[in-house]
């Protein structure tokens, strides 16, 4: 018996339905995880959207105030600064390898625009697998170790309008920014 192909459009509809249940963050991510992994396990899952089997640029699949579903294209060797999302995030990889290095805040937050961070280790996300993070433990940096990587990121906010923070590990400086920054 052949199983029906799970499409990006179907994932968006399922994510919208889960969002309308008004679950807590952990339950939302738990409901989304197997669906996102099912989608990402199909190498050609984005082809029906007109971006080819391996898209060349990032694009949003769906965005509202409390949900962003974004296809993120990373180039070989690309990295981000240490940052957060002020939201839960669920990431799955379709092609390549995304490495997320997570950090723990050591200070109590009493010094404005300062944070002392400790690295707590990398998480490797490979095709068909996923990883999730939740505030206040959503401080991380992304690196792409080798080949181009195609990932699907799901956030519990409108990431394009969300104020976020970038962290300087050496100085402890915290800098606000709005929207997407790499």
Tab-separated table of N, CA and C in Angstrom:
chain	number	residue	atom	x	y	z
A	1	UNK	N	0.835	-1.166	0.000
A	1	UNK	CA	0.000	0.000	0.000
A	1	UNK	C	0.891	1.244	0.000
A	2	UNK	N	0.605	2.198	-0.857
A	2	UNK	CA	1.404	3.408	-0.970
A	2	UNK	C	0.838	4.493	-0.059
A	3	UNK	N	1.731	5.158	0.662
A	3	UNK	CA	1.332	6.243	1.547
A	3	UNK	C	1.262	7.535	0.748
A	4	UNK	N	0.252	8.347	1.019
A	4	UNK	CA	0.099	9.619	0.326
A	4	UNK	C	1.274	10.533	0.646
A	5	UNK	N	1.678	11.314	-0.336
A	5	UNK	CA	2.762	12.276	-0.150
A	5	UNK	C	2.255	13.398	0.747
A	6	UNK	N	3.054	13.742	1.735
A	6	UNK	CA	2.722	14.837	2.644
A	6	UNK	C	3.334	16.107	2.066
A	7	UNK	N	2.524	17.100	1.769
A	7	UNK	CA	2.983	18.291	1.058
A	7	UNK	C	3.209	19.475	2.000
A	8	UNK	N	3.954	20.452	1.509
A	8	UNK	CA	4.168	21.694	2.264
A	8	UNK	C	2.842	22.398	2.504
A	9	UNK	N	1.968	22.412	1.506
A	9	UNK	CA	0.647	23.023	1.679
A	9	UNK	C	-0.145	22.328	2.786
A	10	UNK	N	-0.069	21.012	2.820
A	10	UNK	CA	-0.771	20.249	3.863
A	10	UNK	C	-0.182	20.562	5.241
A	11	UNK	N	1.151	20.681	5.315
A	11	UNK	CA	1.785	21.023	6.587
A	11	UNK	C	1.302	22.395	7.069
A	12	UNK	N	1.226	23.361	6.176
A	12	UNK	CA	0.746	24.698	6.557
A	12	UNK	C	-0.680	24.609	7.088
A	13	UNK	N	-1.553	23.865	6.400
A	13	UNK	CA	-2.938	23.718	6.873
A	13	UNK	C	-2.985	23.037	8.244
A	14	UNK	N	-2.159	21.991	8.417
A	14	UNK	CA	-2.117	21.300	9.707
A	14	UNK	C	-1.576	22.221	10.801
A	15	UNK	N	-0.558	23.008	10.498
A	15	UNK	CA	0.006	23.943	11.480
A	15	UNK	C	-1.029	24.997	11.875
A	16	UNK	N	-1.793	25.477	10.906
A	16	UNK	CA	-2.853	26.456	11.201
A	16	UNK	C	-3.897	25.840	12.125
A	17	UNK	N	-4.262	24.599	11.859
A	17	UNK	CA	-5.262	23.916	12.686
A	17	UNK	C	-4.726	23.721	14.105
A	18	UNK	N	-3.459	23.341	14.239
A	18	UNK	CA	-2.856	23.166	15.563
A	18	UNK	C	-2.819	24.504	16.297
A	19	UNK	N	-2.457	25.565	15.583
A	19	UNK	CA	-2.423	26.910	16.169
A	19	UNK	C	-3.791	27.306	16.701
A	20	UNK	N	-4.849	26.950	15.984
A	20	UNK	CA	-6.216	27.308	16.404
A	20	UNK	C	-6.695	26.531	17.636
A	21	UNK	N	-5.946	25.524	18.037
A	21	UNK	CA	-6.294	24.793	19.262
A	21	UNK	C	-5.880	25.553	20.518
A	22	UNK	N	-5.018	26.561	20.373
A	22	UNK	CA	-4.535	27.376	21.494
A	22	UNK	C	-3.880	26.523	22.574
A	23	UNK	N	-3.010	25.623	22.134
A	23	UNK	CA	-2.252	24.775	23.051
A	23	UNK	C	-1.118	25.568	23.688
A	24	UNK	N	-0.555	25.061	24.775
A	24	UNK	CA	0.651	25.683	25.315
A	24	UNK	C	1.806	25.416	24.336
A	25	UNK	N	2.903	26.138	24.525
A	25	UNK	CA	4.019	26.049	23.579
A	25	UNK	C	4.558	24.635	23.421
A	26	UNK	N	4.790	23.941	24.538
A	26	UNK	CA	5.336	22.585	24.479
A	26	UNK	C	4.399	21.657	23.701
A	27	UNK	N	3.108	21.722	23.952
A	27	UNK	CA	2.142	20.862	23.262
A	27	UNK	C	2.056	21.211	21.779
A	28	UNK	N	2.163	22.495	21.452
A	28	UNK	CA	2.155	22.916	20.046
A	28	UNK	C	3.332	22.305	19.309
A	29	UNK	N	4.523	22.427	19.892
A	29	UNK	CA	5.724	21.885	19.257
A	29	UNK	C	5.640	20.359	19.159
A	30	UNK	N	5.136	19.718	20.192
A	30	UNK	CA	4.984	18.254	20.155
A	30	UNK	C	4.028	17.828	19.042
A	31	UNK	N	2.978	18.593	18.799
A	31	UNK	CA	2.032	18.265	17.732
A	31	UNK	C	2.634	18.516	16.351
A	32	UNK	N	3.449	19.565	16.229
A	32	UNK	CA	4.043	19.916	14.941
A	32	UNK	C	5.230	19.040	14.546
A	33	UNK	N	5.988	18.553	15.518
A	33	UNK	CA	7.249	17.858	15.243
A	33	UNK	C	7.104	16.673	14.290
A	34	UNK	N	6.222	15.713	14.533
A	34	UNK	CA	6.165	14.573	13.594
A	34	UNK	C	5.708	14.996	12.197
A	35	UNK	N	4.880	16.028	12.121
A	35	UNK	CA	4.417	16.497	10.814
A	35	UNK	C	5.552	17.161	10.043
A	36	UNK	N	6.329	18.003	10.728
A	36	UNK	CA	7.456	18.656	10.072
A	36	UNK	C	8.512	17.634	9.667
A	37	UNK	N	8.790	16.670	10.516
A	37	UNK	CA	9.765	15.629	10.160
A	37	UNK	C	9.285	14.806	8.969
A	38	UNK	N	7.997	14.536	8.913
A	38	UNK	CA	7.432	13.797	7.773
A	38	UNK	C	7.623	14.588	6.478
A	39	UNK	N	7.369	15.900	6.540
A	39	UNK	CA	7.546	16.744	5.364
A	39	UNK	C	9.012	16.799	4.955
A	40	UNK	N	9.892	17.081	5.908
A	40	UNK	CA	11.312	17.272	5.603
A	40	UNK	C	12.000	15.989	5.152
A	41	UNK	N	11.432	14.839	5.470
A	41	UNK	CA	12.022	13.567	5.054
A	41	UNK	C	11.878	13.316	3.556
A	42	UNK	N	11.118	14.157	2.882
A	42	UNK	CA	10.905	14.023	1.442
A	42	UNK	C	11.774	15.055	0.717
A	43	UNK	N	12.848	14.637	0.058
A	43	UNK	CA	13.770	15.584	-0.571
A	43	UNK	C	13.120	16.548	-1.564
A	44	UNK	N	12.030	16.162	-2.168
A	44	UNK	CA	11.395	17.027	-3.174
A	44	UNK	C	10.158	17.749	-2.621
A	45	UNK	N	10.048	17.876	-1.303
A	45	UNK	CA	8.825	18.422	-0.688
A	45	UNK	C	8.529	19.863	-1.076
A	46	UNK	N	9.524	20.620	-1.514
A	46	UNK	CA	9.298	22.027	-1.852
A	46	UNK	C	9.094	22.251	-3.344
A	47	UNK	N	9.362	21.234	-4.154
A	47	UNK	CA	9.252	21.379	-5.609
A	47	UNK	C	7.858	21.823	-6.068
A	48	UNK	N	6.769	21.302	-5.497
A	48	UNK	CA	5.445	21.734	-5.965
A	48	UNK	C	5.149	23.216	-5.727
A	49	UNK	N	5.954	23.878	-4.901
A	49	UNK	CA	5.740	25.300	-4.630
A	49	UNK	C	6.362	26.193	-5.692
A	50	UNK	N	7.040	25.586	-6.658
A	50	UNK	CA	7.626	26.356	-7.750
A	50	UNK	C	9.024	26.870	-7.474
A	51	UNK	N	9.659	26.379	-6.427
A	51	UNK	CA	11.009	26.822	-6.079
A	51	UNK	C	12.061	25.777	-6.429
A	52	UNK	N	11.670	24.732	-7.124
A	52	UNK	CA	12.605	23.669	-7.460
A	52	UNK	C	12.782	22.709	-6.302
A	53	UNK	N	13.462	21.622	-6.585
A	53	UNK	CA	13.705	20.623	-5.546
A	53	UNK	C	14.615	21.197	-4.474
A	54	UNK	N	15.570	22.044	-4.869
A	54	UNK	CA	16.505	22.649	-3.937
A	54	UNK	C	16.480	24.166	-4.153
A	55	UNK	N	15.607	24.883	-3.461
A	55	UNK	CA	15.462	26.323	-3.685
A	55	UNK	C	16.780	27.076	-3.531
A	56	UNK	N	16.852	28.220	-4.179
A	56	UNK	CA	18.071	29.032	-4.144
A	56	UNK	C	17.983	30.190	-3.157
A	57	UNK	N	16.800	30.511	-2.672
A	57	UNK	CA	16.690	31.594	-1.693
A	57	UNK	C	15.588	31.288	-0.685
A	58	UNK	N	15.719	31.887	0.491
A	58	UNK	CA	14.750	31.673	1.561
A	58	UNK	C	13.416	32.330	1.212
A	59	UNK	N	12.339	31.774	1.771
A	59	UNK	CA	11.011	32.350	1.565
A	59	UNK	C	10.082	31.869	2.667
A	60	UNK	N	9.046	32.660	2.937
A	60	UNK	CA	8.043	32.283	3.931
A	60	UNK	C	6.960	31.444	3.274
A	61	UNK	N	6.580	30.373	3.953
A	61	UNK	CA	5.432	29.571	3.533
A	61	UNK	C	4.150	30.157	4.116
A	62	UNK	N	4.247	30.699	5.341
A	62	UNK	CA	3.063	31.197	6.033
A	62	UNK	C	3.513	32.082	7.191
A	63	UNK	N	2.819	33.199	7.384
A	63	UNK	CA	3.135	34.093	8.504
A	63	UNK	C	1.873	34.780	8.998
A	64	UNK	N	1.636	34.698	10.293
A	64	UNK	CA	0.623	35.480	11.009
A	64	UNK	C	1.276	35.912	12.324
A	65	UNK	N	0.545	36.625	13.169
A	65	UNK	CA	1.141	37.160	14.402
A	65	UNK	C	1.801	36.101	15.281
A	66	UNK	N	1.222	34.910	15.362
A	66	UNK	CA	1.753	33.910	16.279
A	66	UNK	C	2.291	32.654	15.603
A	67	UNK	N	2.650	32.778	14.320
A	67	UNK	CA	3.215	31.618	13.627
A	67	UNK	C	3.951	32.068	12.360
A	68	UNK	N	5.183	31.622	12.220
A	68	UNK	CA	5.948	31.810	10.984
A	68	UNK	C	6.460	30.452	10.549
A	69	UNK	N	6.239	30.120	9.280
A	69	UNK	CA	6.811	28.916	8.687
A	69	UNK	C	7.673	29.404	7.532
A	70	UNK	N	8.968	29.175	7.645
A	70	UNK	CA	9.923	29.749	6.694
A	70	UNK	C	10.851	28.672	6.155
A	71	UNK	N	11.079	28.695	4.857
A	71	UNK	CA	12.108	27.870	4.239
A	71	UNK	C	13.385	28.703	4.273
A	72	UNK	N	14.415	28.159	4.898
A	72	UNK	CA	15.677	28.880	5.048
A	72	UNK	C	16.752	28.169	4.239
A	73	UNK	N	17.394	28.932	3.377
A	73	UNK	CA	18.482	28.407	2.561
A	73	UNK	C	19.795	28.924	3.144
A	74	UNK	N	20.662	28.006	3.477
A	74	UNK	CA	21.973	28.333	4.027
A	74	UNK	C	23.035	27.922	3.011
A	75	UNK	N	24.028	28.754	2.819
A	75	UNK	CA	25.133	28.426	1.921
A	75	UNK	C	26.257	27.749	2.691
A	76	UNK	N	27.101	26.972	2.012
A	76	UNK	CA	28.206	26.289	2.704
A	76	UNK	C	29.057	27.284	3.487
A	77	UNK	N	29.338	26.948	4.735
A	77	UNK	CA	30.181	27.781	5.577
A	77	UNK	C	29.485	28.969	6.212
A	78	UNK	N	28.215	29.194	5.906
A	78	UNK	CA	27.497	30.345	6.453
A	78	UNK	C	27.303	30.184	7.958
A	79	UNK	N	27.342	31.315	8.679
A	79	UNK	CA	27.136	31.322	10.124
A	79	UNK	C	26.261	32.515	10.505
A	80	UNK	N	25.722	32.467	11.697
A	80	UNK	CA	25.001	33.612	12.252
A	80	UNK	C	25.700	34.049	13.526
A	81	UNK	N	25.404	35.254	13.928
A	81	UNK	CA	25.803	35.716	15.255
A	81	UNK	C	24.950	34.968	16.274
A	82	UNK	N	25.359	35.015	17.522
A	82	UNK	CA	24.558	34.431	18.598
A	82	UNK	C	23.321	35.315	18.751
A	83	UNK	N	22.142	34.692	18.760
A	83	UNK	CA	20.889	35.444	18.788
A	83	UNK	C	19.784	34.614	19.432
A	84	UNK	N	18.619	35.234	19.584
A	84	UNK	CA	17.446	34.512	20.059
A	84	UNK	C	16.265	34.825	19.139
A	85	UNK	N	15.121	34.215	19.433
A	85	UNK	CA	13.902	34.469	18.665
A	85	UNK	C	12.769	35.015	19.522
A	86	UNK	N	12.938	35.011	20.847
A	86	UNK	CA	11.856	35.384	21.763
A	86	UNK	C	10.607	34.557	21.485
A	87	UNK	N	10.820	33.326	21.133
A	87	UNK	CA	9.734	32.407	20.795
A	87	UNK	C	10.293	30.996	20.763
A	88	UNK	N	9.389	30.043	20.826
A	88	UNK	CA	9.816	28.679	20.533
A	88	UNK	C	10.175	28.607	19.052
A	89	UNK	N	11.050	27.666	18.735
A	89	UNK	CA	11.427	27.423	17.347
A	89	UNK	C	11.512	25.920	17.140
A	90	UNK	N	11.082	25.482	15.986
A	90	UNK	CA	11.158	24.092	15.582
A	90	UNK	C	11.825	24.075	14.217
A	91	UNK	N	12.919	23.336	14.089
A	91	UNK	CA	13.705	23.334	12.860
A	91	UNK	C	13.837	21.909	12.351
A	92	UNK	N	13.672	21.746	11.049
A	92	UNK	CA	13.931	20.464	10.411
A	92	UNK	C	14.678	20.730	9.116
A	93	UNK	N	15.520	19.801	8.736
A	93	UNK	CA	16.354	19.948	7.549
A	93	UNK	C	15.854	19.017	6.452
A	94	UNK	N	15.766	19.576	5.242
A	94	UNK	CA	15.386	18.806	4.058
A	94	UNK	C	16.640	18.293	3.353
A	95	UNK	N	17.659	19.143	3.298
A	95	UNK	CA	18.897	18.837	2.568
A	95	UNK	C	20.060	19.489	3.306
A	96	UNK	N	21.161	18.768	3.484
A	96	UNK	CA	22.344	19.338	4.109
A	96	UNK	C	22.405	19.069	5.601
A	97	UNK	N	22.995	20.017	6.352
A	97	UNK	CA	23.209	19.855	7.790
A	97	UNK	C	23.243	21.231	8.434
A	98	UNK	N	22.362	21.478	9.377
A	98	UNK	CA	22.352	22.728	10.134
A	98	UNK	C	22.835	22.436	11.547
A	99	UNK	N	23.861	23.162	11.964
A	99	UNK	CA	24.387	23.008	13.322
A	99	UNK	C	23.954	24.216	14.151
A	100	UNK	N	23.231	23.952	15.227
A	100	UNK	CA	22.821	25.001	16.159
A	100	UNK	C	23.630	24.838	17.438
A	101	UNK	N	24.418	25.860	17.761
A	101	UNK	CA	25.171	25.849	19.013
A	101	UNK	C	24.363	26.653	20.021
A	102	UNK	N	23.977	25.992	21.082
A	102	UNK	CA	23.103	26.595	22.089
A	102	UNK	C	23.916	27.166	23.247
A	103	UNK	N	23.347	28.200	23.872
A	103	UNK	CA	23.998	28.891	24.980
A	103	UNK	C	23.028	29.021	26.142
A	104	UNK	N	23.609	29.021	27.337
A	104	UNK	CA	22.857	29.221	28.567
A	104	UNK	C	23.280	30.568	29.145
A	105	UNK	N	22.325	31.300	29.619
A	105	UNK	CA	22.622	32.588	30.257
A	105	UNK	C	23.027	32.329	31.701
A	106	UNK	N	24.181	32.850	32.105
A	106	UNK	CA	24.704	32.630	33.450
A	106	UNK	C	24.327	33.737	34.424
A	107	UNK	N	24.103	34.958	33.910
A	107	UNK	CA	23.781	36.081	34.784
A	107	UNK	C	22.278	36.111	35.072
A	108	UNK	N	21.887	37.004	35.961
A	108	UNK	CA	20.477	37.096	36.368
A	108	UNK	C	19.684	38.123	35.557
A	109	UNK	N	20.314	38.760	34.566
A	109	UNK	CA	19.621	39.734	33.737
A	109	UNK	C	19.487	41.100	34.365
A	110	UNK	N	20.157	41.336	35.484
A	110	UNK	CA	19.982	42.611	36.185
A	110	UNK	C	20.777	43.761	35.553
A	111	UNK	N	21.785	43.468	34.742
A	111	UNK	CA	22.541	44.515	34.043
A	111	UNK	C	21.926	44.716	32.664
A	112	UNK	N	21.347	45.883	32.408
A	112	UNK	CA	20.730	46.120	31.089
A	112	UNK	C	21.738	45.964	29.955
A	113	UNK	N	21.295	45.337	28.908
A	113	UNK	CA	22.049	45.150	27.662
A	113	UNK	C	23.352	44.394	27.866
A	114	UNK	N	23.340	43.479	28.842
A	114	UNK	CA	24.514	42.647	29.113
A	114	UNK	C	24.041	41.226	29.434
A	115	UNK	N	24.784	40.247	28.938
A	115	UNK	CA	24.499	38.847	29.251
A	115	UNK	C	25.803	38.069	29.277
A	116	UNK	N	25.967	37.253	30.295
A	116	UNK	CA	27.093	36.327	30.373
A	116	UNK	C	26.571	34.964	29.918
A	117	UNK	N	27.191	34.428	28.864
A	117	UNK	CA	26.713	33.190	28.274
A	117	UNK	C	27.739	32.072	28.397
A	118	UNK	N	27.225	30.857	28.419
A	118	UNK	CA	28.055	29.659	28.415
A	118	UNK	C	27.538	28.742	27.308
A	119	UNK	N	28.443	28.243	26.493
A	119	UNK	CA	28.048	27.308	25.438
A	119	UNK	C	27.635	25.990	26.076
A	120	UNK	N	26.502	25.466	25.619
A	120	UNK	CA	26.049	24.174	26.154
A	120	UNK	C	26.036	23.096	25.082
A	121	UNK	N	26.618	23.404	23.935
A	121	UNK	CA	26.839	22.365	22.959
A	121	UNK	C	26.035	22.503	21.687
A	122	UNK	N	26.551	21.876	20.650
A	122	UNK	CA	25.875	21.936	19.352
A	122	UNK	C	24.833	20.830	19.199
A	123	UNK	N	23.861	21.124	18.362
A	123	UNK	CA	22.853	20.150	17.956
A	123	UNK	C	22.936	20.065	16.435
A	124	UNK	N	23.152	18.879	15.917
A	124	UNK	CA	23.225	18.662	14.476
A	124	UNK	C	21.836	18.276	13.975
A	125	UNK	N	21.354	19.012	12.998
A	125	UNK	CA	20.049	18.703	12.421
A	125	UNK	C	20.300	18.259	10.987
A	126	UNK	N	19.966	17.020	10.700
A	126	UNK	CA	20.204	16.417	9.394
A	126	UNK	C	18.860	16.104	8.734
A	127	UNK	N	18.855	15.742	7.461
A	127	UNK	CA	17.588	15.541	6.747
A	127	UNK	C	16.595	14.639	7.482
A	128	UNK	N	15.388	15.173	7.623
A	128	UNK	CA	14.294	14.422	8.229
A	128	UNK	C	14.282	14.437	9.743
A	129	UNK	N	15.279	15.086	10.370
A	129	UNK	CA	15.288	15.187	11.834
A	129	UNK	C	14.917	16.610	12.214
A	130	UNK	N	14.687	16.823	13.507
A	130	UNK	CA	14.309	18.161	13.956
A	130	UNK	C	14.918	18.458	15.309
A	131	UNK	N	14.871	19.737	15.656
A	131	UNK	CA	15.283	20.197	16.981
A	131	UNK	C	14.374	21.355	17.354
A	132	UNK	N	14.153	21.532	18.655
A	132	UNK	CA	13.318	22.642	19.111
A	132	UNK	C	14.006	23.341	20.270
A	133	UNK	N	13.679	24.636	20.419
A	133	UNK	CA	14.176	25.433	21.532
A	133	UNK	C	13.049	26.314	22.044
A	134	UNK	N	13.122	26.648	23.331
A	134	UNK	CA	12.081	27.442	23.980
A	134	UNK	C	12.730	28.556	24.792
A	135	UNK	N	12.105	29.761	24.805
A	135	UNK	CA	12.620	30.828	25.662
A	135	UNK	C	12.548	30.391	27.122
A	136	UNK	N	13.404	30.829	27.984
A	136	UNK	CA	14.506	31.755	27.706
A	136	UNK	C	15.756	31.060	27.200
A	137	UNK	N	15.646	29.793	26.868
A	137	UNK	CA	16.805	29.003	26.440
A	137	UNK	C	16.906	28.922	24.917
A	138	UNK	N	16.513	29.984	24.242
A	138	UNK	CA	16.541	29.981	22.777
A	138	UNK	C	17.720	30.782	22.224
A	139	UNK	N	18.749	30.983	23.037
A	139	UNK	CA	19.948	31.689	22.583
A	139	UNK	C	20.839	30.680	21.872
A	140	UNK	N	21.201	30.994	20.634
A	140	UNK	CA	21.952	30.042	19.819
A	140	UNK	C	22.635	30.753	18.654
A	141	UNK	N	23.499	30.033	17.976
A	141	UNK	CA	24.105	30.475	16.724
A	141	UNK	C	23.995	29.315	15.754
A	142	UNK	N	23.909	29.635	14.482
A	142	UNK	CA	23.779	28.612	13.445
A	142	UNK	C	25.045	28.604	12.606
A	143	UNK	N	25.489	27.415	12.240
A	143	UNK	CA	26.584	27.289	11.283
A	143	UNK	C	26.257	26.142	10.337
A	144	UNK	N	26.728	26.300	9.126
A	144	UNK	CA	26.521	25.292	8.092
A	144	UNK	C	27.891	24.688	7.791
A	145	UNK	N	28.137	23.463	8.234
A	145	UNK	CA	29.476	22.904	8.155
A	145	UNK	C	30.007	22.657	6.741
A	146	UNK	N	29.163	22.291	5.814
A	146	UNK	CA	29.715	21.901	4.513
A	146	UNK	C	28.833	22.370	3.366
A	147	UNK	N	27.886	21.535	2.994
A	147	UNK	CA	27.096	21.799	1.789
A	147	UNK	C	25.924	22.741	2.038
A	148	UNK	N	25.385	23.242	0.941
A	148	UNK	CA	24.167	24.052	1.012
A	148	UNK	C	23.126	23.287	1.826
A	149	UNK	N	22.380	24.019	2.643
A	149	UNK	CA	21.387	23.398	3.495
A	149	UNK	C	20.031	24.060	3.268
A	150	UNK	N	19.025	23.222	3.122
A	150	UNK	CA	17.646	23.673	2.988
A	150	UNK	C	16.919	23.203	4.247
A	151	UNK	N	16.378	24.162	4.986
A	151	UNK	CA	15.709	23.838	6.244
A	151	UNK	C	14.342	24.498	6.285
A	152	UNK	N	13.474	23.944	7.100
A	152	UNK	CA	12.173	24.556	7.357
A	152	UNK	C	12.162	24.925	8.836
A	153	UNK	N	11.961	26.220	9.098
A	153	UNK	CA	11.926	26.742	10.460
A	153	UNK	C	10.496	27.168	10.778
A	154	UNK	N	10.024	26.799	11.945
A	154	UNK	CA	8.692	27.170	12.405
A	154	UNK	C	8.860	27.899	13.737
A	155	UNK	N	8.222	29.069	13.858
A	155	UNK	CA	8.341	29.903	15.058
A	155	UNK	C	6.954	30.231	15.591
A	156	UNK	N	6.865	30.450	16.893
A	156	UNK	CA	5.603	30.806	17.532
A	156	UNK	C	5.347	32.296	17.572
A	157	UNK	N	5.827	33.015	16.562
A	157	UNK	CA	5.570	34.447	16.436
A	157	UNK	C	5.742	34.858	14.977
A	158	UNK	N	5.503	36.116	14.697
A	158	UNK	CA	5.788	36.664	13.371
A	158	UNK	C	7.239	37.122	13.424
A	159	UNK	N	8.139	36.292	12.980
A	159	UNK	CA	9.560	36.548	13.130
A	159	UNK	C	9.996	37.841	12.438
A	160	UNK	N	9.339	38.208	11.361
A	160	UNK	CA	9.687	39.431	10.647
A	160	UNK	C	9.389	40.695	11.426
A	161	UNK	N	8.472	40.615	12.394
A	161	UNK	CA	8.104	41.799	13.183
A	161	UNK	C	8.546	41.712	14.636
A	162	UNK	N	9.199	40.635	14.994
A	162	UNK	CA	9.571	40.384	16.388
A	162	UNK	C	10.899	41.057	16.738
A	163	UNK	N	10.930	41.804	17.837
A	163	UNK	CA	12.200	42.294	18.360
A	163	UNK	C	12.950	41.104	18.940
A	164	UNK	N	14.230	41.028	18.583
A	164	UNK	CA	15.088	39.941	19.044
A	164	UNK	C	16.399	40.536	19.553
A	165	UNK	N	17.291	39.656	20.005
A	165	UNK	CA	18.561	40.127	20.561
A	165	UNK	C	19.729	39.348	19.980
A	166	UNK	N	20.806	40.077	19.758
A	166	UNK	CA	22.074	39.495	19.332
A	166	UNK	C	23.023	39.613	20.518
A	167	UNK	N	23.831	38.586	20.749
A	167	UNK	CA	24.690	38.505	21.924
A	167	UNK	C	26.149	38.431	21.499
A	168	UNK	N	26.996	39.254	22.116
A	168	UNK	CA	28.431	39.213	21.859
A	168	UNK	C	29.067	38.414	22.990
A	169	UNK	N	29.585	37.258	22.660
A	169	UNK	CA	30.143	36.346	23.654
A	169	UNK	C	31.359	36.956	24.352
A	170	UNK	N	32.171	37.724	23.628
A	170	UNK	CA	33.395	38.289	24.199
A	170	UNK	C	33.123	39.458	25.142
A	171	UNK	N	32.242	40.371	24.760
A	171	UNK	CA	32.009	41.576	25.556
A	171	UNK	C	30.798	41.468	26.471
A	172	UNK	N	29.905	40.530	26.184
A	172	UNK	CA	28.663	40.403	26.939
A	172	UNK	C	27.581	41.361	26.470
A	173	UNK	N	27.878	42.161	25.444
A	173	UNK	CA	26.907	43.148	24.962
A	173	UNK	C	25.706	42.463	24.310
A	174	UNK	N	24.529	42.996	24.603
A	174	UNK	CA	23.274	42.530	24.016
A	174	UNK	C	22.729	43.669	23.161
A	175	UNK	N	22.450	43.379	21.895
A	175	UNK	CA	21.974	44.394	20.954
A	175	UNK	C	20.624	43.986	20.387
A	176	UNK	N	19.611	44.850	20.493
A	176	UNK	CA	18.297	44.520	19.935
A	176	UNK	C	18.296	44.698	18.417
A	177	UNK	N	17.489	43.907	17.745
A	177	UNK	CA	17.236	44.077	16.319
A	177	UNK	C	15.841	43.554	16.019
A	178	UNK	N	15.265	44.040	14.962
A	178	UNK	CA	13.918	43.646	14.593
A	178	UNK	C	13.957	42.859	13.298
A	179	UNK	N	13.178	41.788	13.261
A	179	UNK	CA	13.087	41.002	12.036
A	179	UNK	C	14.264	40.074	11.857
A	180	UNK	N	14.515	39.753	10.622
A	180	UNK	CA	15.535	38.777	10.279
A	180	UNK	C	16.907	39.429	10.149
A	181	UNK	N	17.899	38.809	10.737
A	181	UNK	CA	19.261	39.311	10.644
A	181	UNK	C	20.182	38.104	10.624
A	182	UNK	N	21.079	38.072	9.648
A	182	UNK	CA	22.065	36.985	9.589
A	182	UNK	C	23.437	37.579	9.651
